[in-house]
Coordinates of C-alpha atoms in Angstrom, one line a residue:
M294 CA 17.0 18.6 -9.2
S295 CA 15.3 20.6 -6.4
T296 CA 16.8 20.5 -3.0
Q297 CA 13.7 22.0 -1.3
N298 CA 12.9 20.2 1.8
Q299 CA 9.2 19.3 1.9
I300 CA 9.3 17.0 4.9
S301 CA 11.2 17.1 8.1
I302 CA 10.1 14.6 10.7
K303 CA 11.5 12.1 13.1
I304 CA 9.2 9.3 14.0
P305 CA 10.2 7.9 17.4
Q306 CA 11.1 4.2 17.2
D307 CA 8.8 3.4 20.1
V308 CA 5.9 4.9 18.1
I309 CA 6.8 2.7 15.1
N310 CA 7.1 -0.4 17.4
D311 CA 3.8 0.3 19.0
V312 CA 2.0 0.8 15.7
V313 CA 3.5 -2.4 14.2
A314 CA 2.5 -4.3 17.3
K315 CA -1.1 -3.0 17.1
L316 CA -1.3 -3.8 13.4
Q317 CA 0.0 -7.3 14.0
D318 CA -2.6 -7.7 16.8
C319 CA -5.4 -6.5 14.4
K320 CA -4.2 -8.9 11.8
H321 CA -4.0 -11.8 14.3
Q322 CA -7.5 -11.0 15.6
L323 CA -9.1 -11.0 12.2
E324 CA -7.0 -13.8 10.7
P325 CA -9.6 -16.6 11.5
Y326 CA -12.3 -14.6 9.6
L327 CA -10.3 -13.4 6.5
Q328 CA -9.9 -15.3 3.3
G329 CA -7.3 -14.7 0.6
L330 CA -8.0 -14.9 -3.1
T331 CA -5.9 -15.6 -6.1
A332 CA -5.7 -12.9 -8.9
D333 CA -7.9 -15.1 -11.0
E334 CA -10.5 -15.6 -8.3
R335 CA -10.5 -11.8 -7.7
H336 CA -11.0 -11.2 -11.4
K337 CA -14.0 -13.5 -11.7
L338 CA -15.9 -12.1 -8.7
F339 CA -18.6 -9.4 -8.8
K340 CA -17.0 -6.2 -7.6
L341 CA -18.5 -4.3 -4.7
G342 CA -18.2 -0.5 -4.8
D343 CA -19.8 2.4 -2.9
K344 CA -23.0 2.2 -4.9
T345 CA -23.3 -1.6 -4.7
V346 CA -22.6 -1.6 -1.0
A347 CA -25.6 0.6 -0.6
T348 CA -27.6 -1.7 -2.8
V349 CA -26.7 -4.7 -0.7
E350 CA -27.6 -2.8 2.5
K351 CA -30.9 -1.7 1.1
T352 CA -31.7 -5.2 -0.2
K353 CA -30.8 -6.7 3.2
E354 CA -33.3 -4.4 4.9
Y355 CA -36.0 -5.5 2.4
V356 CA -35.1 -9.2 2.9
I357 CA -35.6 -8.7 6.7
T358 CA -38.8 -6.7 6.4
N359 CA -40.3 -8.5 3.5
P360 CA -39.1 -12.1 3.6
E361 CA -42.1 -13.3 1.5
F362 CA -40.2 -12.1 -1.7
V363 CA -37.0 -14.1 -1.0
P364 CA -36.6 -16.8 -3.7
A365 CA -36.7 -20.3 -2.4
Y366 CA -33.3 -21.0 -4.0
M367 CA -31.7 -18.1 -2.2
D368 CA -30.1 -18.8 1.2
K369 CA -31.5 -15.9 3.2
E370 CA -29.3 -16.5 6.3
E371 CA -26.1 -16.6 4.2
F372 CA -27.0 -13.5 2.4
E373 CA -27.6 -11.6 5.7
K374 CA -24.3 -12.9 7.1
D375 CA -22.4 -11.8 4.0
A376 CA -24.1 -8.4 4.1
V377 CA -23.2 -7.9 7.7
V378 CA -19.5 -8.9 7.1
V379 CA -19.4 -6.3 4.3
S380 CA -20.7 -3.6 6.6
Q381 CA -18.3 -4.6 9.4
L382 CA -15.2 -4.8 7.2
K383 CA -16.0 -1.6 5.3
A384 CA -14.8 0.6 8.2
I385 CA -11.7 -1.4 8.6
V386 CA -10.8 -1.4 4.9
N387 CA -11.4 2.3 4.7
L388 CA -9.3 3.1 7.7
S389 CA -6.5 0.7 6.7
T390 CA -6.5 2.0 3.1
Q391 CA -6.2 5.6 4.4
L392 CA -3.4 4.6 6.7
A393 CA -1.6 2.7 3.9
T394 CA -2.0 5.6 1.5
D395 CA -0.8 8.2 4.0
A396 CA 2.2 6.1 5.1
D397 CA 3.1 5.3 1.4
D398 CA 2.9 9.0 0.5
T399 CA 5.0 10.0 3.4
M400 CA 7.6 7.3 2.7
M401 CA 7.6 8.3 -1.0
L402 CA 8.2 12.0 -0.2
A403 CA 10.9 11.2 2.4
G404 CA 12.5 8.6 0.0
S405 CA 12.6 11.1 -2.8
E406 CA 14.3 13.7 -0.6
A407 CA 16.7 11.0 0.7
L408 CA 17.6 9.9 -2.8
Q409 CA 18.2 13.5 -3.9
G410 CA 20.6 13.9 -0.9
A411 CA 22.3 10.6 -1.9
L412 CA 22.7 11.8 -5.4
L413 CA 24.2 15.1 -4.2
Y414 CA 26.6 13.3 -1.9
Y415 CA 27.5 10.8 -4.7
G416 CA 28.2 13.7 -7.1
Q417 CA 30.5 15.3 -4.5
I418 CA 32.3 12.0 -3.9
K419 CA 32.7 11.4 -7.6
E420 CA 34.2 14.8 -8.0
A421 CA 36.6 14.3 -5.1
H422 CA 37.7 10.9 -6.5
Y423 CA 38.4 12.4 -9.9
R424 CA 40.4 15.2 -8.2
G425 CA 42.5 12.5 -6.6
I426 CA 41.5 12.9 -3.0
P427 CA 42.6 9.6 -1.4
T428 CA 39.8 9.2 1.2
A429 CA 37.2 9.5 -1.5
K430 CA 38.4 6.5 -3.6
S431 CA 36.9 3.7 -1.5
I432 CA 33.6 5.5 -1.0
Y433 CA 33.4 6.3 -4.7
E434 CA 34.1 2.6 -5.6
D435 CA 31.4 1.4 -3.2
L436 CA 28.8 3.9 -4.2
S437 CA 29.5 3.8 -8.0
Q438 CA 28.1 0.3 -8.1
R439 CA 24.8 1.6 -6.7
F440 CA 24.7 4.6 -9.0
A441 CA 25.8 2.8 -12.2
R442 CA 23.6 3.5 -15.2
G443 CA 22.7 0.9 -17.6
T444 CA 23.8 1.2 -21.2
Y445 CA 21.2 2.3 -23.7
K446 CA 21.3 1.1 -27.2
K447 CA 19.9 3.3 -29.9
K448 CA 17.3 1.6 -32.1
T449 CA 18.5 1.1 -35.6
Q450 CA 16.1 1.9 -38.4

């Protein structure tokens, strides 16, 4: 187990509070326009990727400049509205995905280092308890529940 420290930061609580408030404000502002989907609904939909976003944008341009080719059964106005929403939300999705990924990576790294420290401390408490140091007993009993390993059964052949 490595004890190399890869991250050493302190995020001021007022920064966290400000970011959370701004994110809640963003969510609140967009809430009337956003729609949730079930896993099944997501599965059944056509998926939009970088290439297909460009395809929709290019098609929208042609629908506007050459409306004579729009099929009678296609709702041109709804298509244009949908294409605009995709374009508008793309920047928000990209930025929020980047923020979520960076925050998750930072939390994972800090969490890994914190867990390593907790394991080191637990090992020391465990050793102190086995050596009969009285002040270690209650700490060991409390932490041992959190560090208990499950039993593993060998597969019989």
